[in-house]
Coordinates of C-alpha atoms and ligand atoms in Angstrom, one line a residue:
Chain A
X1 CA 0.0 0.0 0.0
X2 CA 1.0 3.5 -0.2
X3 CA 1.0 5.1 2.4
X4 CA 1.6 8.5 1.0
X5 CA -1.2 8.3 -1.4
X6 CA -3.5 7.0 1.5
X7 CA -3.0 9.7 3.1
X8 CA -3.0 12.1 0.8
X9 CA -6.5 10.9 -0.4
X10 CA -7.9 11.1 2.8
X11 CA -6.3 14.8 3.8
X12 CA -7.5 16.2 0.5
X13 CA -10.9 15.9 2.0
X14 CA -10.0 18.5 4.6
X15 CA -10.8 21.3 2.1
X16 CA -14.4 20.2 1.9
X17 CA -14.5 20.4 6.0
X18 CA -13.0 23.5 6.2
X19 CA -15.7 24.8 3.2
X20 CA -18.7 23.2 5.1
X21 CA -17.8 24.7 8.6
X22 CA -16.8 28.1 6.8
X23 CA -20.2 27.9 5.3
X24 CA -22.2 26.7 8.5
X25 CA -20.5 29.2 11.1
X26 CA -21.0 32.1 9.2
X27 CA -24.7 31.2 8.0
X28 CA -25.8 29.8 11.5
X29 CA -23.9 32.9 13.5
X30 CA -25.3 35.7 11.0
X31 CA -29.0 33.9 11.6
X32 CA -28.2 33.3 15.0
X33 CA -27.9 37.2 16.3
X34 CA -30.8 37.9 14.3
X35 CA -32.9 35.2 15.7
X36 CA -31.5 36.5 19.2
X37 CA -32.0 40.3 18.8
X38 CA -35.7 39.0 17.9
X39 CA -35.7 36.7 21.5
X40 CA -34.8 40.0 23.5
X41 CA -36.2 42.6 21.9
X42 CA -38.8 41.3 19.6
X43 CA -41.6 41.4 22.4
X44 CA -43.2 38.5 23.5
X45 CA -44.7 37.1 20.6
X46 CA -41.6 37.2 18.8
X47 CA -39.5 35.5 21.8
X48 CA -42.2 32.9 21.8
X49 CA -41.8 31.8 18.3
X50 CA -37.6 32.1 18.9
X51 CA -37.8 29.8 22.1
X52 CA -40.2 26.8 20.5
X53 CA -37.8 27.4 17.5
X54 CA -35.0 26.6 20.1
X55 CA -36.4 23.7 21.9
X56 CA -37.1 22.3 18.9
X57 CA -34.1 22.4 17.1
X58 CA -31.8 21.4 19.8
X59 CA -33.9 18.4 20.2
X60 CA -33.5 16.9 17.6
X61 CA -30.1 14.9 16.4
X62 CA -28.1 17.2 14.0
X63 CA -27.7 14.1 11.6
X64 CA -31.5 13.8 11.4
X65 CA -32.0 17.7 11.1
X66 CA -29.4 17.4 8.7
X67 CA -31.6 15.1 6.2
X68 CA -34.9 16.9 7.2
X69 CA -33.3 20.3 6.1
X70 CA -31.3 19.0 3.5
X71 CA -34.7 17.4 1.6
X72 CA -36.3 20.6 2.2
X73 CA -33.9 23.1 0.9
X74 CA -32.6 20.6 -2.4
X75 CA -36.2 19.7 -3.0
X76 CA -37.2 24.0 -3.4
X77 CA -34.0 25.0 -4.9
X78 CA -31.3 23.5 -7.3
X79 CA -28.2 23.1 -4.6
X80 CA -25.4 21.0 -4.7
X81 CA -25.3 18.7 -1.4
X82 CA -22.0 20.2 -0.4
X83 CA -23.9 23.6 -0.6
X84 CA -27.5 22.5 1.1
X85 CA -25.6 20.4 3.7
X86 CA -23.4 23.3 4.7
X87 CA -26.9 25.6 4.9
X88 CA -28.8 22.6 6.7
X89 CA -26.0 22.8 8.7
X90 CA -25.9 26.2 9.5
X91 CA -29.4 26.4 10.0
X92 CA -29.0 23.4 13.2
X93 CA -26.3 25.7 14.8
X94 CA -27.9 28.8 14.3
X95 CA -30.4 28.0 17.3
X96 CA -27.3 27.2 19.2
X97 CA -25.5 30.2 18.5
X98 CA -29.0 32.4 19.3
X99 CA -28.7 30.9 22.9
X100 CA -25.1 31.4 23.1
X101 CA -25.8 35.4 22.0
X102 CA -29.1 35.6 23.9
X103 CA -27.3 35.0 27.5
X104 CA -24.7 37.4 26.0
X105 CA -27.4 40.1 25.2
X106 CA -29.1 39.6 28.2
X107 CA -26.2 40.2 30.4
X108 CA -25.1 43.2 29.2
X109 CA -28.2 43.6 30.1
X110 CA -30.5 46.2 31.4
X111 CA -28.7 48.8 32.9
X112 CA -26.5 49.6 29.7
X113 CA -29.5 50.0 28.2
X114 CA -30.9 52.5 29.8
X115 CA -27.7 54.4 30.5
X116 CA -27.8 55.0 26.1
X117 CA -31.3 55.7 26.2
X118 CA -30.2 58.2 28.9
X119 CA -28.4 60.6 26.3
X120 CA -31.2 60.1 23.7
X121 CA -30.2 57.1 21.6
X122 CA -33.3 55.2 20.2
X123 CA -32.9 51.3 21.2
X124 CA -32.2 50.5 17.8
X125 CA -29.2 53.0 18.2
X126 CA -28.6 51.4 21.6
X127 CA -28.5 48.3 20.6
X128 CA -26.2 48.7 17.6
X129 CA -23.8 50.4 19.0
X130 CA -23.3 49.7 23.1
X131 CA -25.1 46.2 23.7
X132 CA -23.9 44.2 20.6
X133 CA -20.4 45.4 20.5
X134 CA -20.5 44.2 24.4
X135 CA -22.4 41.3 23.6
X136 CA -19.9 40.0 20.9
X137 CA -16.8 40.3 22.9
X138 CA -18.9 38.0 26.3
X139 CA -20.0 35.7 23.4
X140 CA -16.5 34.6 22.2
X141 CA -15.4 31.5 24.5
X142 CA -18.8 29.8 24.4
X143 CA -19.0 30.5 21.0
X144 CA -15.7 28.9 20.7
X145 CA -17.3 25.0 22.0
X146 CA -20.0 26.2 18.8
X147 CA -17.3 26.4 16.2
X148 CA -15.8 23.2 17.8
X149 CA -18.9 21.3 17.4
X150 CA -19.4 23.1 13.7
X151 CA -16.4 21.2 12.5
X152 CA -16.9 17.5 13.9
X153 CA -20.6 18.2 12.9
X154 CA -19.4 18.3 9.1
X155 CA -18.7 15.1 9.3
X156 CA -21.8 14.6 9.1
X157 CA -22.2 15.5 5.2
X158 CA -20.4 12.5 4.9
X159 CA -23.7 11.4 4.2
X160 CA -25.0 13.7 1.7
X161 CA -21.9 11.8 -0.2
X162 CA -20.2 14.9 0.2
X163 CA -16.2 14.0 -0.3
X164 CA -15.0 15.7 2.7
X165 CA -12.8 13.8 5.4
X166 CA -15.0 11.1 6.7
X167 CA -16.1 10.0 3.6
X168 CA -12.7 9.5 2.3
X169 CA -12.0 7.6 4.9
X170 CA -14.7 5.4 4.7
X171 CA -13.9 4.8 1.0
X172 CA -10.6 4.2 1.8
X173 CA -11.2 1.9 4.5
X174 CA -13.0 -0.5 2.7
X175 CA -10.7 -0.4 -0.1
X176 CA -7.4 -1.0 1.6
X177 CA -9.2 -2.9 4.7
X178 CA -7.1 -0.5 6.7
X179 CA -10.2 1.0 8.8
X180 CA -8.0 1.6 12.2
X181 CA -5.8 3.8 10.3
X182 CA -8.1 5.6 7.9
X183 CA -10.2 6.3 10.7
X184 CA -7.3 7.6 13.2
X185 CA -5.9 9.8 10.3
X186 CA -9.2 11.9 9.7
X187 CA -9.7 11.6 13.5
X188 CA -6.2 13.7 13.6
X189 CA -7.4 15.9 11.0
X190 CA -10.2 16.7 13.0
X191 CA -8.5 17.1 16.1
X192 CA -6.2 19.7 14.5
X193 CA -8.9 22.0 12.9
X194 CA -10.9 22.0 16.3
X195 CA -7.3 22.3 18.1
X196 CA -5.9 25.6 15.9
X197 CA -9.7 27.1 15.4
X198 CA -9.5 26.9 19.4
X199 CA -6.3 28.5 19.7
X200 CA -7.3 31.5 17.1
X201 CA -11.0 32.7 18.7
X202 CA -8.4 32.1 22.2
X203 CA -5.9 34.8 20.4
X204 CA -9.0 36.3 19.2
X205 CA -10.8 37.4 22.6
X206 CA -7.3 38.3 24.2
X207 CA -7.1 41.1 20.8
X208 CA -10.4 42.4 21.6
X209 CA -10.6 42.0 25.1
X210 CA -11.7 45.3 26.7
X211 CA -8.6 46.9 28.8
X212 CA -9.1 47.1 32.1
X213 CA -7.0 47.6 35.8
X214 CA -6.3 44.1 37.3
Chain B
X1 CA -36.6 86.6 36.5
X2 CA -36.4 82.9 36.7
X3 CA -38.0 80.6 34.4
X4 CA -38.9 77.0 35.4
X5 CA -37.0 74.8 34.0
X6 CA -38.7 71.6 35.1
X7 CA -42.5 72.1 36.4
X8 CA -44.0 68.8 38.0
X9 CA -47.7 68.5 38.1
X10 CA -49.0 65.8 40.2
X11 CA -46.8 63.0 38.9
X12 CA -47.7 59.6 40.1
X13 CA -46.2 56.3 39.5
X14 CA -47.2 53.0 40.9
X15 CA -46.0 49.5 39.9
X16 CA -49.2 47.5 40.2
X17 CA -50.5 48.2 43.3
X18 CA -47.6 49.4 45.0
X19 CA -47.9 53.6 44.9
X20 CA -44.5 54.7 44.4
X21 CA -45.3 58.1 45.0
X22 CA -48.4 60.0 44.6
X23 CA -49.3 63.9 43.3
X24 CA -45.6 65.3 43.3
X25 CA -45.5 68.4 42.2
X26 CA -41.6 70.1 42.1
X27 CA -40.3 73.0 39.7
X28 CA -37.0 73.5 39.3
X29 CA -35.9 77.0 37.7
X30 CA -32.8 77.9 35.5
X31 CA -29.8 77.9 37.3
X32 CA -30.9 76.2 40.9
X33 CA -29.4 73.6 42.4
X34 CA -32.4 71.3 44.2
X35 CA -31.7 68.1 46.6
X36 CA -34.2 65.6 47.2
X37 CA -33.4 63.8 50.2
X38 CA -35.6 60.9 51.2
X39 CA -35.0 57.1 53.1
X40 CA -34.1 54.3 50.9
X41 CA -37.5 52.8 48.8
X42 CA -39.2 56.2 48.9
X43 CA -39.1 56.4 44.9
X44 CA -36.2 59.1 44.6
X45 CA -34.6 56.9 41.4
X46 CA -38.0 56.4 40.0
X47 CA -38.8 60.2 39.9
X48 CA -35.6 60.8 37.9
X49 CA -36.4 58.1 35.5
X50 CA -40.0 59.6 35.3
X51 CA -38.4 62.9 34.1
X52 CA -35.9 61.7 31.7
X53 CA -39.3 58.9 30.7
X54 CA -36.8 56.5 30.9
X55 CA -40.2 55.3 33.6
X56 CA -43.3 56.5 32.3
X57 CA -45.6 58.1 34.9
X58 CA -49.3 56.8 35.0
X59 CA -50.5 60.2 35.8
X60 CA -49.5 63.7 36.4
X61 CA -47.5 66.1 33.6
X62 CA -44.0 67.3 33.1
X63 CA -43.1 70.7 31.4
X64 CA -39.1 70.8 30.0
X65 CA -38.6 74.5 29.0
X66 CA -42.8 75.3 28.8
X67 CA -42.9 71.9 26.3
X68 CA -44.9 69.5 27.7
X69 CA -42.8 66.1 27.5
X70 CA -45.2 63.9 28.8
X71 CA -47.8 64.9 26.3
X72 CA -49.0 61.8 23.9
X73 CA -46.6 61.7 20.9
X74 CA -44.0 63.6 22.3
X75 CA -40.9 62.4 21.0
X76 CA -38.4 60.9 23.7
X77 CA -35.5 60.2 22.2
X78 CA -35.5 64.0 21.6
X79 CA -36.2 64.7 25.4
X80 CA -33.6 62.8 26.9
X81 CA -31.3 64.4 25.1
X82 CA -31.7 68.0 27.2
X83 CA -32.0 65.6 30.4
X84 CA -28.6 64.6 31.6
X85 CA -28.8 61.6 33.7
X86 CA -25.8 60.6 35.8
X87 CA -26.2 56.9 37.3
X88 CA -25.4 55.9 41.2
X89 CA -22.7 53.2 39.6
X90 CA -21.5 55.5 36.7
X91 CA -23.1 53.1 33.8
X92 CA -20.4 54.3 31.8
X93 CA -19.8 52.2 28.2
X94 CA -17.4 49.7 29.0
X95 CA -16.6 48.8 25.8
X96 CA -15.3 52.4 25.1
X97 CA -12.3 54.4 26.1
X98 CA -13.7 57.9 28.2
X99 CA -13.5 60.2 25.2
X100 CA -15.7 57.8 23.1
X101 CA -17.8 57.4 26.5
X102 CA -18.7 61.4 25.8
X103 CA -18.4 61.3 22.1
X104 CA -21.0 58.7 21.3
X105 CA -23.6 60.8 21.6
X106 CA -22.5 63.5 19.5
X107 CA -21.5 61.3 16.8
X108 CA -24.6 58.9 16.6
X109 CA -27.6 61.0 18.0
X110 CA -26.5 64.8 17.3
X111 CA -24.8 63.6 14.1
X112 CA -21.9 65.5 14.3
X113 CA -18.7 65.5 12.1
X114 CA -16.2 63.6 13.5
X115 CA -13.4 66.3 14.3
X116 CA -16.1 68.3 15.6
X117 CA -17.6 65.7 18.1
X118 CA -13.9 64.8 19.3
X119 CA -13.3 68.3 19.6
X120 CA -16.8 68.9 22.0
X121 CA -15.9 65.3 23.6
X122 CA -12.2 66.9 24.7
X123 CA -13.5 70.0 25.8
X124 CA -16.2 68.0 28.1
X125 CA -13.7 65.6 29.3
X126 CA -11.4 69.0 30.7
X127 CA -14.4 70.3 32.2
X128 CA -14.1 67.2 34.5
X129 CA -10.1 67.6 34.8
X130 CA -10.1 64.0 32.9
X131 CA -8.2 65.1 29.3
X132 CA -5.0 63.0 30.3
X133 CA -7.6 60.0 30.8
X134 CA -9.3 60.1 27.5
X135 CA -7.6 56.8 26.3
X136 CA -8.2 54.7 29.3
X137 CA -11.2 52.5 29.4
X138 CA -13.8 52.6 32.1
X139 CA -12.1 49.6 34.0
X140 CA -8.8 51.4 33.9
X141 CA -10.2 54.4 35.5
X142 CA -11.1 54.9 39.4
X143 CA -14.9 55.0 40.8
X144 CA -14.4 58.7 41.2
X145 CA -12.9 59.2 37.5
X146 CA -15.7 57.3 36.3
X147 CA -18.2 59.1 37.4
X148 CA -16.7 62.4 36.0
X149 CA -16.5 60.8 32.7
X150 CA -20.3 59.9 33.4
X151 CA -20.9 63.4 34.5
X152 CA -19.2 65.1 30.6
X153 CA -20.9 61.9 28.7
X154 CA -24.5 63.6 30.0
X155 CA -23.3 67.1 29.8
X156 CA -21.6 66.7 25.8
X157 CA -25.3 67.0 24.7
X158 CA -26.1 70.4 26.3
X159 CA -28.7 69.4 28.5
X160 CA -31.0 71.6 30.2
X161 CA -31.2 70.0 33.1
X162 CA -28.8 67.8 34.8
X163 CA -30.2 64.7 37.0
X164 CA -28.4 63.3 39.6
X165 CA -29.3 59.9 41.0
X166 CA -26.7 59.4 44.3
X167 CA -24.0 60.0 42.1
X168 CA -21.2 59.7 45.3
X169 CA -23.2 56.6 47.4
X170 CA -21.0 54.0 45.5
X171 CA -17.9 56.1 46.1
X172 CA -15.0 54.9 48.2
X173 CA -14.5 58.5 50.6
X174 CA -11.2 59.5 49.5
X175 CA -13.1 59.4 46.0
X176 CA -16.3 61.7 46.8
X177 CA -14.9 65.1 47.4
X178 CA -13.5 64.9 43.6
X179 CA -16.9 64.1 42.0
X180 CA -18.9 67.0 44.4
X181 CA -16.4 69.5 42.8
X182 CA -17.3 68.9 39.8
X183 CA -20.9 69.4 40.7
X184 CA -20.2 72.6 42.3
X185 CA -18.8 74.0 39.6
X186 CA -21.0 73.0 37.2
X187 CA -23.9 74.2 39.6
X188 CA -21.1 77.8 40.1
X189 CA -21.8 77.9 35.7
X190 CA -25.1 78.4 36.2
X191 CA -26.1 74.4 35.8
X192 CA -29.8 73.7 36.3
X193 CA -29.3 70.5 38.7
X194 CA -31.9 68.3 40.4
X195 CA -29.5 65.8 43.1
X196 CA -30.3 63.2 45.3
X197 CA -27.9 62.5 47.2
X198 CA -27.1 62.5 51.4
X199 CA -24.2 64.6 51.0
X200 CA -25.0 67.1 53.6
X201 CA -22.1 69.4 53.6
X202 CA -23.0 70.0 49.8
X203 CA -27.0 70.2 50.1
X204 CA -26.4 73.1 52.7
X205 CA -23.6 74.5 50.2
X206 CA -24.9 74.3 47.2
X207 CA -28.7 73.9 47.4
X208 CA -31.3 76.3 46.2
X209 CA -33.7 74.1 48.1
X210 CA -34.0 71.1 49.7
X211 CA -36.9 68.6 49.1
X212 CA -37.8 66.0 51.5
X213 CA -39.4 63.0 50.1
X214 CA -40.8 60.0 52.3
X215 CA -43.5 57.2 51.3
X216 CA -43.8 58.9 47.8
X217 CA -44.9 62.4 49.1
X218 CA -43.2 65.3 50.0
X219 CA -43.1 65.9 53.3
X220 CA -41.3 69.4 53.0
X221 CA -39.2 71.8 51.4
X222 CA -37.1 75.1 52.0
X223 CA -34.0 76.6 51.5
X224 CA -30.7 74.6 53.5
X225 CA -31.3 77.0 55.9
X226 CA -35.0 76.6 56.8
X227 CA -34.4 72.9 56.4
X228 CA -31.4 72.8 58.7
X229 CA -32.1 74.8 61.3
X230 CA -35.9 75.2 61.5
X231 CA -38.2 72.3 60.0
X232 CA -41.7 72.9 59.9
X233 CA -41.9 69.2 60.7
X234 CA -40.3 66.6 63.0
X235 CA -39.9 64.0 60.7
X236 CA -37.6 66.5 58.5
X237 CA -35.6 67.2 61.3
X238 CA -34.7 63.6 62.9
X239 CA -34.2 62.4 59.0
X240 CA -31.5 65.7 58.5
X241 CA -30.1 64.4 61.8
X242 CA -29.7 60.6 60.8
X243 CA -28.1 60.8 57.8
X244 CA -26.0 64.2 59.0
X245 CA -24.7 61.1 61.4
X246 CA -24.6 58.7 58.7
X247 CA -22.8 60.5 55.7
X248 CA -21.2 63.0 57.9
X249 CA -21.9 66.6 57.3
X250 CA -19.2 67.2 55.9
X251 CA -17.4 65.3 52.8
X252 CA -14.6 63.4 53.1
X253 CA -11.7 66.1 52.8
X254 CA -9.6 64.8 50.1
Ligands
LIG301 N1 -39.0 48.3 37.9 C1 -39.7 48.2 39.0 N2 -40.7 47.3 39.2 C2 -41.4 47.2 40.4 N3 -41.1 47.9 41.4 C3 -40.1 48.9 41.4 C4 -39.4 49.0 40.2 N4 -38.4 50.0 40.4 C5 -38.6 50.4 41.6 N5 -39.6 49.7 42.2 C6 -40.1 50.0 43.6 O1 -40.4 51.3 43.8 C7 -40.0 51.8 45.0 C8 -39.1 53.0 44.9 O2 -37.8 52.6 44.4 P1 -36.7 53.6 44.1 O3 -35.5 52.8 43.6 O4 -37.2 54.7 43.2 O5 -36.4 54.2 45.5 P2 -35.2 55.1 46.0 O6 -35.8 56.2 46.8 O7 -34.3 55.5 44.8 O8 -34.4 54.2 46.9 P3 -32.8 54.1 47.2 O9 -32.4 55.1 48.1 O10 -32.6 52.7 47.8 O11 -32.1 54.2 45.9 C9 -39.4 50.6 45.7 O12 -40.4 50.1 46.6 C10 -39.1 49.6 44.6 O13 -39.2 48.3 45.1
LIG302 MG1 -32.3 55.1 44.2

């Protein structure tokens, strides 16, 4: 066997995890803080709608979201599966990524609120420019686990068919009857995506990290 | 001849059943400094949030330079900027150095040029005596240095009125003395002020008039003097006498 090829064939799969997660975080964070600003200051019937959507989507297995979405966006429009299983999965994380900014919203809270009001800004003005820019920065670590759960969730598209890491190594298992290695290899290539996408939002919330006295 | 600034008339405000207070009525005219000094619970915070609407009333009216604010349709936003509201625990931005703390305002609700609103932020921030702190962020700056910044954030838009809500009761004491400074200046320029606070020493100092609230009605009013030294009413004058004994007459001497 060789192993250079093996390897290679599997690795080469990483761009399609890297393209599904860059796709899914995005989607499911842009969604997300919209979905939250409608939770805290949609008024009640809004929040209603956002919390059932909530409960429901984090209820349900991603994989099995994954082929309800996935049926219902390719069967509207004409989308490749790499493309509607990114969006599908973007759409799952999204009501994860609302919680993680709704707790972040809500604890900047109140009292910042009122203290922008206080010099005549309109909430929408409030909210754009002191509560978000706050909320952002307090959303960063947990929104760190999100991205790490993003990427080992796109191995999930694996099956859509989508060639990306697992699928290689599936292919590849069965074809060289080497499972325990194929399998440890994309294993390692997801340990090292979740491991440096870790260490950069870490880098990242040090470089925006709001100075302060210790 | 003084105009009233701020004319009260009968505000009430009651969260469900619970009357916060009942049939004020206060007018503050250009250029006086009035203290409203009152126990704890007795709806002093609530009546400055009434004013700036930041609370809306459920009866009673409120005049701002002979407009009525609290007429249906009046627009807020455009109120609270000629109400300055300082905040017992500063509520600076914290996500914003002190010049951008006081420049905010001018940039996204006055809508002015950039140079121009740095320019007005500076000149607000020496005001305070903070210029050589306009690059340190709220957490780098003391409670007293805060509050200042608080104090030029409110006063950047050219209020007509400053509010005051205890702006020295979460004050370490060395810290105090610097932020009543600043209010006596500002009430020396000719500030129209409305305080609550238990600072004694700079209610007899600085006060037009003193207001005694207690269970959401006045219970009296008068100059330092008349509240000081002769109340009309016992209640005034064992309340003077406890928190005199409490806060100290004088501030801290810093
Ligand atoms: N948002 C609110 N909802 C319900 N009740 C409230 C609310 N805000 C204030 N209250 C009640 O109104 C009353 C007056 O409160 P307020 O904070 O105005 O008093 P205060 O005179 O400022 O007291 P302190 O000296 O402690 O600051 C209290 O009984 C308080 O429980
Ligand atoms: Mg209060």
């Amino acid at each position: 066997m060789d192993f250079a090829k093996f390897f290679q064939y599997i690795a080469s799969g990483t761009a399609y995890t890297v393209g599904v997660t860059l796709i899914a975080l995005p989607f499911g964070l842009v969604l997300g803080l919209i979905l939250s600003l409608m939770h805290v200051y949609g008024g009640k019937f809004l929040s209603r709608i956002m919390a059932v959507y909530s409960t429901i989507m984090r209820g349900i297995p991603p994989i099995v979201l994954l082929f309800i979405l996935y049926f219902m966006v390719s069967g509207n429009i004409n989308l490749s599966p790499f493309w509607a299983g990114s969006i599908s999965l973007g759409i799952v994380s999204s009501a994860y990524q609302m919680e993680i900014i709704r707790g972040a919203l809500l604890s900047v809270s109140g009292s910042q609120m009122m203290a922008a009001r206080s010099i005549g800004m309109s909430r929408m003005q409030a909210i754009r420019h002191i509560i978000i820019p706050q909320a952002l920065r307090l959303a960063i670590p947990p929104w760190s686990n999100e991205a790490a759960i993003v990427i080992k969730d796109s191995s999930l598209v694996y099956a859509l068919g989508v060639p990306e890491v697992l699928r290689r190594a599936q292919l590849i298992s069965a074809s060289t009857q080497e499972p325990f290695l194929a399998y440890i290899t994309a294993g390692l290539i997801y340990f090292a995506l979740v491991f440096i996408t870790n260490r950069l939002l870490n880098r990242l919330e040090k470089r925006l990290a709001i100075p302060a006295n210790p | 001849m003084a105009e009233p600034i701020l004319d009260i008339k009968g505000l009430t405000k009651a969260y469900g059943n619970n009357v916060v207070f009942h049939d004020i009525d206060i007018t503050v005219n250009e250029g006086d400094t009035v203290v409203i000094i009152g126990p704890s619970g007795t709806g002093k915070s609530t009546l400055l949030r009434c004013i700036n609407l930041l609370t809306k009333a459920n009866a009673g009216q409120i005049w701002l330079d002979g407009d009525e604010i609290t007429a249906h349709g009046h627009n807020e936003d455009e109120v609270r900027q000629h109400v300055g509201m300082v905040f017992q625990n500063f509520l600076l931005f914290n996500h914003l150095t002190a010049l951008d703390n006081v420049k905010i305002g001018l940039s996204k609700v006055k809508k002015l040029p950039n140079e121009v609103a740095e320019e007005k932020a500076m000149q607000e921030l020496s005001r305070v005596g903070l210029v050589d702190r306009a690059a340190h962020y709220p957490g780098q700056l003391s409670g007293g240095q805060q509050q200042r910044v608080a104090i030029a954030r409110a006063l950047a838009m050219d209020p007509r009125i400053m509010l005051f809500d205890e702006p020295t009761s979460a004050l370490d004491p060395e810290l105090i003395g610097e932020v009543l400074e600043v209010m006596r200046n500002l009430a020396r320029e000719g500030m129209t002020m409305l305080v609550v606070t238990h600072e004694m020493g700079f209610a007899r100092e600085v006060a037009n008039r003193i207001i005694f609230l207690e269970n959401g009605n006045i219970v009296e009013e008068g100059s330092p003097d008349e509240m000081f030294n002769r109340p009309k009413y016992e209640r005034t004058r064992s309340f003077l006498w406890k928190i005199s004994e409490l806060y100290g007459d004088m501030e801290s001497e810093a």
